[in-house]
PDB file of C-alpha atoms in Angstrom:
ATOM      1  CA  ILE A 188     -65.617 -43.126 -97.587  1.00 62.00           C
ATOM      2  CA  ALA A 189     -64.032 -46.330 -96.263  1.00 71.00           C
ATOM      3  CA  GLY A 190     -65.829 -47.996 -93.432  1.00 93.00           C
ATOM      4  CA  ILE A 191     -68.637 -50.326 -92.445  1.00 97.00           C
ATOM      5  CA  THR A 192     -72.180 -50.160 -93.762  1.00 97.00           C
ATOM      6  CA  GLN A 193     -75.026 -51.710 -91.800  1.00 97.00           C
ATOM      7  CA  ALA A 194     -78.619 -52.202 -92.936  1.00 97.00           C
ATOM      8  CA  PRO A 195     -81.309 -51.656 -91.970  1.00 97.00           C
ATOM      9  CA  THR A 196     -80.762 -48.650 -89.702  1.00 97.00           C
ATOM     10  CA  SER A 197     -83.896 -49.477 -87.779  1.00 97.00           C
ATOM     11  CA  GLN A 198     -86.492 -52.243 -87.916  1.00 97.00           C
ATOM     12  CA  ILE A 199     -89.587 -53.308 -86.045  1.00 97.00           C
ATOM     13  CA  LEU A 200     -90.652 -56.902 -86.468  1.00 96.00           C
ATOM     14  CA  ALA A 201     -93.063 -59.384 -84.963  1.00 97.00           C
ATOM     15  CA  ALA A 202     -91.866 -62.165 -82.707  1.00 97.00           C
ATOM     16  CA  GLY A 203     -91.248 -65.377 -84.582  1.00 97.00           C
ATOM     17  CA  ARG A 204     -90.169 -63.662 -87.804  1.00 97.00           C
ATOM     18  CA  ARG A 205     -86.803 -64.271 -89.436  1.00 97.00           C
ATOM     19  CA  MET A 206     -84.511 -61.255 -89.817  1.00 97.00           C
ATOM     20  CA  THR A 207     -81.095 -60.691 -91.364  1.00 98.00           C
ATOM     21  CA  LEU A 208     -78.958 -57.701 -90.457  1.00 98.00           C
ATOM     22  CA  ARG A 209     -76.468 -56.865 -93.177  1.00 98.00           C
ATOM     23  CA  CYS A 210     -72.900 -55.708 -92.675  1.00 98.00           C
ATOM     24  CA  THR A 211     -70.394 -54.797 -95.380  1.00 98.00           C
ATOM     25  CA  GLN A 212     -66.893 -53.376 -94.996  1.00 97.00           C
ATOM     26  CA  ASP A 213     -64.566 -51.983 -97.662  1.00 95.00           C
ATOM     27  CA  MET A 214     -61.351 -51.880 -95.628  1.00 93.00           C
ATOM     28  CA  ARG A 215     -60.289 -55.469 -96.423  1.00 93.00           C
ATOM     29  CA  HIS A 216     -60.164 -56.209 -92.704  1.00 93.00           C
ATOM     30  CA  ASN A 217     -59.683 -59.860 -91.771  1.00 92.00           C
ATOM     31  CA  ALA A 218     -61.729 -59.936 -88.581  1.00 92.00           C
ATOM     32  CA  MET A 219     -65.389 -59.006 -88.190  1.00 95.00           C
ATOM     33  CA  TYR A 220     -67.689 -58.980 -85.171  1.00 96.00           C
ATOM     34  CA  TRP A 221     -71.312 -58.600 -84.190  1.00 98.00           C
ATOM     35  CA  TYR A 222     -72.147 -56.957 -80.852  1.00 98.00           C
ATOM     36  CA  ARG A 223     -75.376 -56.062 -79.148  1.00 98.00           C
ATOM     37  CA  GLN A 224     -75.674 -53.033 -76.894  1.00 97.00           C
ATOM     38  CA  ASP A 225     -78.344 -52.832 -74.211  1.00 96.00           C
ATOM     39  CA  LEU A 226     -78.925 -50.047 -71.709  1.00 91.00           C
ATOM     40  CA  GLY A 227     -76.832 -50.476 -68.573  1.00 88.00           C
ATOM     41  CA  LEU A 228     -74.753 -53.290 -70.043  1.00 91.00           C
ATOM     42  CA  GLY A 229     -71.469 -53.334 -71.866  1.00 88.00           C
ATOM     43  CA  LEU A 230     -71.223 -54.365 -75.488  1.00 95.00           C
ATOM     44  CA  ARG A 231     -71.685 -58.117 -75.723  1.00 96.00           C
ATOM     45  CA  LEU A 232     -70.129 -60.197 -78.468  1.00 95.00           C
ATOM     46  CA  ILE A 233     -72.591 -62.382 -80.384  1.00 97.00           C
ATOM     47  CA  HIS A 234     -70.431 -63.966 -83.096  1.00 97.00           C
ATOM     48  CA  TYR A 235     -67.121 -63.228 -84.723  1.00 95.00           C
ATOM     49  CA  SER A 236     -65.072 -64.215 -87.750  1.00 95.00           C
ATOM     50  CA  ASN A 237     -61.280 -64.104 -87.786  1.00 90.00           C
ATOM     51  CA  THR A 238     -61.103 -64.552 -91.550  1.00 92.00           C
ATOM     52  CA  ALA A 239     -63.336 -65.376 -94.503  1.00 94.00           C
ATOM     53  CA  GLY A 240     -64.735 -68.893 -94.249  1.00 95.00           C
ATOM     54  CA  THR A 241     -64.505 -69.140 -90.450  1.00 95.00           C
ATOM     55  CA  THR A 242     -66.845 -68.073 -87.661  1.00 97.00           C
ATOM     56  CA  GLY A 243     -66.943 -68.414 -83.888  1.00 95.00           C
ATOM     57  CA  LYS A 244     -69.366 -67.981 -81.018  1.00 96.00           C
ATOM     58  CA  GLY A 245     -69.114 -65.052 -78.664  1.00 94.00           C
ATOM     59  CA  GLU A 246     -70.638 -64.427 -75.260  1.00 92.00           C
ATOM     60  CA  VAL A 247     -74.334 -64.448 -76.310  1.00 96.00           C
ATOM     61  CA  PRO A 248     -74.696 -66.551 -79.504  1.00 97.00           C
ATOM     62  CA  ASP A 249     -78.026 -68.285 -78.835  1.00 97.00           C
ATOM     63  CA  GLY A 250     -80.744 -67.404 -81.333  1.00 97.00           C
ATOM     64  CA  TYR A 251     -78.277 -65.899 -83.812  1.00 98.00           C
ATOM     65  CA  SER A 252     -76.271 -67.244 -86.741  1.00 98.00           C
ATOM     66  CA  VAL A 253     -73.660 -65.738 -89.033  1.00 98.00           C
ATOM     67  CA  SER A 254     -71.815 -66.562 -92.236  1.00 97.00           C
ATOM     68  CA  ARG A 255     -68.610 -65.223 -93.782  1.00 97.00           C
ATOM     69  CA  ALA A 256     -68.608 -66.205 -97.447  1.00 97.00           C
ATOM     70  CA  ASN A 257     -66.131 -63.457 -98.381  1.00 97.00           C
ATOM     71  CA  THR A 258     -63.944 -60.811 -96.742  1.00 96.00           C
ATOM     72  CA  ASP A 259     -66.414 -57.944 -97.060  1.00 97.00           C
ATOM     73  CA  ASP A 260     -69.771 -59.306 -95.859  1.00 98.00           C
ATOM     74  CA  PHE A 261     -70.819 -60.613 -92.449  1.00 98.00           C
ATOM     75  CA  PRO A 262     -74.615 -60.939 -92.130  1.00 98.00           C
ATOM     76  CA  LEU A 263     -76.295 -61.730 -88.810  1.00 98.00           C
ATOM     77  CA  THR A 264     -79.518 -63.770 -88.885  1.00 98.00           C
ATOM     78  CA  LEU A 265     -82.170 -64.122 -86.227  1.00 98.00           C
ATOM     79  CA  ALA A 266     -83.970 -67.334 -87.173  1.00 95.00           C
ATOM     80  CA  SER A 267     -87.056 -66.692 -85.038  1.00 97.00           C
ATOM     81  CA  ALA A 268     -86.974 -63.319 -83.291  1.00 97.00           C
ATOM     82  CA  VAL A 269     -87.965 -62.976 -79.629  1.00 97.00           C
ATOM     83  CA  PRO A 270     -88.603 -59.772 -77.623  1.00 97.00           C
ATOM     84  CA  SER A 271     -85.354 -60.240 -75.650  1.00 97.00           C
ATOM     85  CA  GLN A 272     -83.496 -59.664 -78.902  1.00 98.00           C
ATOM     86  CA  THR A 273     -84.672 -56.056 -78.937  1.00 98.00           C
ATOM     87  CA  SER A 274     -81.384 -54.174 -78.936  1.00 98.00           C
ATOM     88  CA  VAL A 275     -78.957 -52.058 -80.921  1.00 97.00           C
ATOM     89  CA  TYR A 276     -76.669 -54.231 -82.999  1.00 98.00           C
ATOM     90  CA  PHE A 277     -73.211 -53.098 -84.029  1.00 98.00           C
ATOM     91  CA  CYS A 278     -71.028 -54.709 -86.642  1.00 98.00           C
ATOM     92  CA  ALA A 279     -67.292 -54.077 -86.280  1.00 97.00           C
ATOM     93  CA  SER A 280     -64.064 -55.040 -87.996  1.00 95.00           C
ATOM     94  CA  SER A 281     -60.346 -55.042 -87.308  1.00 93.00           C
ATOM     95  CA  ASP A 282     -57.322 -55.735 -89.465  1.00 85.00           C
ATOM     96  CA  GLY A 283     -55.765 -58.262 -87.067  1.00 70.00           C
ATOM     97  CA  VAL A 284     -56.723 -61.763 -86.101  1.00 57.00           C
ATOM     98  CA  SER A 285     -55.575 -61.550 -82.486  1.00 53.00           C
ATOM     99  CA  GLY A 286     -58.084 -58.875 -81.581  1.00 51.00           C
ATOM    100  CA  ALA A 287     -55.410 -56.510 -80.296  1.00 61.00           C
ATOM    101  CA  ASN A 288     -56.139 -54.162 -83.130  1.00 76.00           C
ATOM    102  CA  VAL A 289     -58.528 -51.249 -83.080  1.00 91.00           C
ATOM    103  CA  LEU A 290     -62.160 -51.918 -83.905  1.00 94.00           C
ATOM    104  CA  THR A 291     -64.023 -49.894 -86.502  1.00 95.00           C
ATOM    105  CA  PHE A 292     -67.775 -49.924 -85.905  1.00 97.00           C
ATOM    106  CA  GLY A 293     -70.740 -49.541 -88.197  1.00 97.00           C
ATOM    107  CA  ALA A 294     -73.460 -47.027 -87.351  1.00 96.00           C
ATOM    108  CA  GLY A 295     -75.664 -49.686 -85.772  1.00 97.00           C
ATOM    109  CA  SER A 296     -79.021 -51.322 -86.437  1.00 98.00           C
ATOM    110  CA  ARG A 297     -81.809 -50.679 -83.939  1.00 97.00           C
ATOM    111  CA  LEU A 298     -84.074 -53.719 -83.757  1.00 98.00           C
ATOM    112  CA  THR A 299     -87.392 -53.883 -81.922  1.00 98.00           C
ATOM    113  CA  VAL A 300     -89.141 -57.240 -81.573  1.00 98.00           C
ATOM    114  CA  LEU A 301     -92.784 -57.072 -80.544  1.00 96.00           C
TER     115      LEU A 301
ATOM    116  CA  GLY B 273     -65.823 -64.032 -63.079  1.00 73.00           C
ATOM    117  CA  GLN B 274     -64.723 -61.186 -65.287  1.00 84.00           C
ATOM    118  CA  ASN B 275     -65.770 -57.667 -64.457  1.00 91.00           C
ATOM    119  CA  ILE B 276     -65.215 -54.128 -65.683  1.00 96.00           C
ATOM    120  CA  ASP B 277     -66.428 -51.286 -63.433  1.00 96.00           C
ATOM    121  CA  GLN B 278     -66.930 -47.675 -64.440  1.00 97.00           C
ATOM    122  CA  PRO B 279     -69.083 -44.905 -62.932  1.00 97.00           C
ATOM    123  CA  THR B 280     -72.467 -44.729 -64.629  1.00 97.00           C
ATOM    124  CA  GLU B 281     -72.538 -40.960 -65.050  1.00 97.00           C
ATOM    125  CA  MET B 282     -70.336 -37.928 -64.412  1.00 98.00           C
ATOM    126  CA  THR B 283     -70.893 -34.206 -64.793  1.00 98.00           C
ATOM    127  CA  ALA B 284     -68.206 -31.607 -65.487  1.00 97.00           C
ATOM    128  CA  THR B 285     -67.946 -27.985 -66.552  1.00 97.00           C
ATOM    129  CA  GLU B 286     -66.776 -26.715 -69.930  1.00 97.00           C
ATOM    130  CA  GLY B 287     -63.070 -25.853 -69.805  1.00 97.00           C
ATOM    131  CA  ALA B 288     -62.405 -28.053 -66.762  1.00 98.00           C
ATOM    132  CA  ILE B 289     -60.635 -31.416 -66.366  1.00 98.00           C
ATOM    133  CA  VAL B 290     -62.373 -34.725 -65.677  1.00 98.00           C
ATOM    134  CA  GLN B 291     -61.007 -38.165 -64.839  1.00 98.00           C
ATOM    135  CA  ILE B 292     -63.040 -41.273 -65.677  1.00 98.00           C
ATOM    136  CA  ASN B 293     -61.946 -44.372 -63.791  1.00 98.00           C
ATOM    137  CA  CYS B 294     -62.116 -48.002 -64.844  1.00 98.00           C
ATOM    138  CA  THR B 295     -61.287 -51.005 -62.672  1.00 98.00           C
ATOM    139  CA  TYR B 296     -61.130 -54.515 -64.012  1.00 97.00           C
ATOM    140  CA  GLN B 297     -60.891 -58.133 -62.933  1.00 95.00           C
ATOM    141  CA  THR B 298     -60.257 -60.416 -65.883  1.00 92.00           C
ATOM    142  CA  SER B 299     -58.693 -63.781 -66.616  1.00 88.00           C
ATOM    143  CA  GLY B 300     -55.636 -62.571 -68.455  1.00 89.00           C
ATOM    144  CA  PHE B 301     -54.748 -59.141 -69.772  1.00 93.00           C
ATOM    145  CA  ASN B 302     -53.607 -58.146 -73.239  1.00 92.00           C
ATOM    146  CA  GLY B 303     -54.388 -54.458 -73.183  1.00 94.00           C
ATOM    147  CA  LEU B 304     -57.039 -51.902 -72.306  1.00 96.00           C
ATOM    148  CA  PHE B 305     -58.990 -49.709 -74.698  1.00 96.00           C
ATOM    149  CA  TRP B 306     -61.021 -46.537 -74.315  1.00 97.00           C
ATOM    150  CA  TYR B 307     -63.725 -45.708 -76.843  1.00 98.00           C
ATOM    151  CA  GLN B 308     -65.976 -42.656 -77.145  1.00 98.00           C
ATOM    152  CA  GLN B 309     -69.625 -43.045 -78.106  1.00 97.00           C
ATOM    153  CA  HIS B 310     -71.890 -40.097 -78.821  1.00 97.00           C
ATOM    154  CA  ALA B 311     -75.598 -40.715 -78.299  1.00 95.00           C
ATOM    155  CA  GLY B 312     -77.089 -42.692 -81.165  1.00 93.00           C
ATOM    156  CA  GLU B 313     -73.728 -43.220 -82.836  1.00 95.00           C
ATOM    157  CA  ALA B 314     -71.051 -45.895 -83.098  1.00 96.00           C
ATOM    158  CA  PRO B 315     -68.152 -46.185 -80.647  1.00 97.00           C
ATOM    159  CA  THR B 316     -64.885 -44.674 -81.898  1.00 96.00           C
ATOM    160  CA  PHE B 317     -61.380 -45.521 -80.693  1.00 95.00           C
ATOM    161  CA  LEU B 318     -59.608 -43.176 -78.279  1.00 96.00           C
ATOM    162  CA  SER B 319     -56.657 -45.009 -76.737  1.00 95.00           C
ATOM    163  CA  TYR B 320     -54.919 -48.318 -76.092  1.00 94.00           C
ATOM    164  CA  ASN B 321     -52.667 -49.125 -73.122  1.00 95.00           C
ATOM    165  CA  VAL B 322     -50.783 -52.365 -72.657  1.00 94.00           C
ATOM    166  CA  LEU B 323     -47.898 -51.168 -70.454  1.00 95.00           C
ATOM    167  CA  ASP B 324     -48.126 -49.279 -67.160  1.00 97.00           C
ATOM    168  CA  GLY B 325     -48.040 -45.536 -67.360  1.00 97.00           C
ATOM    169  CA  LEU B 326     -49.606 -42.541 -69.021  1.00 97.00           C
ATOM    170  CA  GLU B 327     -50.300 -42.191 -72.741  1.00 93.00           C
ATOM    171  CA  GLU B 328     -51.028 -38.650 -73.861  1.00 94.00           C
ATOM    172  CA  LYS B 329     -52.862 -37.772 -77.039  1.00 91.00           C
ATOM    173  CA  GLY B 330     -53.821 -34.127 -77.301  1.00 94.00           C
ATOM    174  CA  ARG B 331     -56.491 -33.218 -74.745  1.00 97.00           C
ATOM    175  CA  PHE B 332     -57.008 -36.873 -73.847  1.00 97.00           C
ATOM    176  CA  SER B 333     -54.675 -39.036 -71.750  1.00 97.00           C
ATOM    177  CA  SER B 334     -55.039 -42.620 -70.567  1.00 98.00           C
ATOM    178  CA  PHE B 335     -53.301 -44.255 -67.606  1.00 98.00           C
ATOM    179  CA  LEU B 336     -52.840 -47.917 -66.769  1.00 98.00           C
ATOM    180  CA  SER B 337     -51.738 -49.782 -63.649  1.00 98.00           C
ATOM    181  CA  ARG B 338     -51.789 -53.514 -64.305  1.00 96.00           C
ATOM    182  CA  SER B 339     -50.920 -54.438 -60.717  1.00 96.00           C
ATOM    183  CA  LYS B 340     -53.968 -52.519 -59.459  1.00 96.00           C
ATOM    184  CA  GLY B 341     -56.293 -53.517 -62.304  1.00 97.00           C
ATOM    185  CA  TYR B 342     -56.976 -49.831 -62.859  1.00 97.00           C
ATOM    186  CA  SER B 343     -57.107 -47.324 -65.658  1.00 98.00           C
ATOM    187  CA  TYR B 344     -58.330 -43.798 -66.080  1.00 98.00           C
ATOM    188  CA  LEU B 345     -59.128 -41.513 -68.976  1.00 98.00           C
ATOM    189  CA  LEU B 346     -58.264 -37.864 -68.401  1.00 98.00           C
ATOM    190  CA  LEU B 347     -59.973 -35.216 -70.481  1.00 98.00           C
ATOM    191  CA  LYS B 348     -58.581 -31.674 -70.330  1.00 97.00           C
ATOM    192  CA  GLU B 349     -60.018 -28.352 -71.507  1.00 97.00           C
ATOM    193  CA  LEU B 350     -63.454 -29.889 -71.783  1.00 98.00           C
ATOM    194  CA  GLN B 351     -65.619 -28.871 -74.712  1.00 97.00           C
ATOM    195  CA  MET B 352     -69.353 -29.330 -75.168  1.00 97.00           C
ATOM    196  CA  LYS B 353     -68.659 -31.868 -77.925  1.00 97.00           C
ATOM    197  CA  ASP B 354     -66.995 -34.102 -75.307  1.00 98.00           C
ATOM    198  CA  SER B 355     -70.459 -34.920 -73.961  1.00 98.00           C
ATOM    199  CA  ALA B 356     -70.634 -38.644 -74.723  1.00 98.00           C
ATOM    200  CA  SER B 357     -70.311 -42.070 -73.181  1.00 98.00           C
ATOM    201  CA  TYR B 358     -66.809 -43.391 -72.586  1.00 98.00           C
ATOM    202  CA  LEU B 359     -66.369 -47.146 -72.812  1.00 98.00           C
ATOM    203  CA  CYS B 360     -63.558 -49.069 -71.137  1.00 97.00           C
ATOM    204  CA  ALA B 361     -62.707 -52.492 -72.587  1.00 96.00           C
ATOM    205  CA  VAL B 362     -60.100 -55.092 -71.631  1.00 95.00           C
ATOM    206  CA  LEU B 363     -58.571 -57.607 -74.019  1.00 92.00           C
ATOM    207  CA  GLY B 364     -58.644 -60.865 -72.081  1.00 88.00           C
ATOM    208  CA  SER B 365     -56.608 -64.038 -72.274  1.00 83.00           C
ATOM    209  CA  ASN B 366     -58.568 -65.361 -75.270  1.00 80.00           C
ATOM    210  CA  TYR B 367     -58.077 -62.076 -77.126  1.00 79.00           C
ATOM    211  CA  GLN B 368     -61.754 -61.210 -76.876  1.00 85.00           C
ATOM    212  CA  LEU B 369     -62.782 -57.798 -75.590  1.00 90.00           C
ATOM    213  CA  ILE B 370     -64.668 -57.467 -72.302  1.00 93.00           C
ATOM    214  CA  TRP B 371     -66.589 -54.196 -72.157  1.00 95.00           C
ATOM    215  CA  GLY B 372     -67.652 -51.993 -69.281  1.00 96.00           C
ATOM    216  CA  ALA B 373     -71.161 -50.514 -69.343  1.00 96.00           C
ATOM    217  CA  GLY B 374     -69.747 -47.063 -70.106  1.00 97.00           C
ATOM    218  CA  THR B 375     -69.646 -43.719 -68.330  1.00 98.00           C
ATOM    219  CA  LYS B 376     -72.001 -41.014 -69.560  1.00 97.00           C
ATOM    220  CA  LEU B 377     -70.210 -37.669 -69.340  1.00 98.00           C
ATOM    221  CA  ILE B 378     -72.370 -34.555 -69.222  1.00 98.00           C
ATOM    222  CA  ILE B 379     -70.642 -31.228 -69.886  1.00 97.00           C
ATOM    223  CA  LYS B 380     -72.306 -28.089 -68.561  1.00 96.00           C
ATOM    224  CA  PRO B 381     -71.504 -24.578 -69.805  1.00 94.00           C
TER     225      PRO B 381
END
């Protein structure tokens, strides 16, 4: 089934640890995004990539990094996790660069930082 | 600043009609999206409006008034499976989406 795969589904980790959330899509979409979703707040964009080889900062990029070595993969790394990064993280993709296209979301990764 | 406002929670009865409102203040406008998100799941696309007026898609319709900075999502013939959060998002001048916090819709039998 075409779509976006995220891993892990859920993770608990100690503050200060490094963590990479994986995201893979098989739709050959150009653009990919990482969002975090917190209770009472709208989805907030962390980083995005309009095409392989390029990345950009979103609304809340601090403490996170991304890479886009190829079209399919867009991992999100927390270099040194802090409790405020406890959240549900969604990876998404779209087939347009302008962002006016529909987003397809992964199932999410629930991260708890203690 | 940029702001998207939606009611936090609404309750409706199975078989009835419900209207979920969204007001926005953004720097630039390139369209408005509605997404549905069931608890513990990913958001899924419902509708996209870029011109004023009503877009109908089965039981769901979405309305946009750009001059008023206002949209609504209309759900008819409500079913229990419509219990979900409904997210309003505006595509701003930099072509990045600005999201509302979502409206949790509770359907009662």
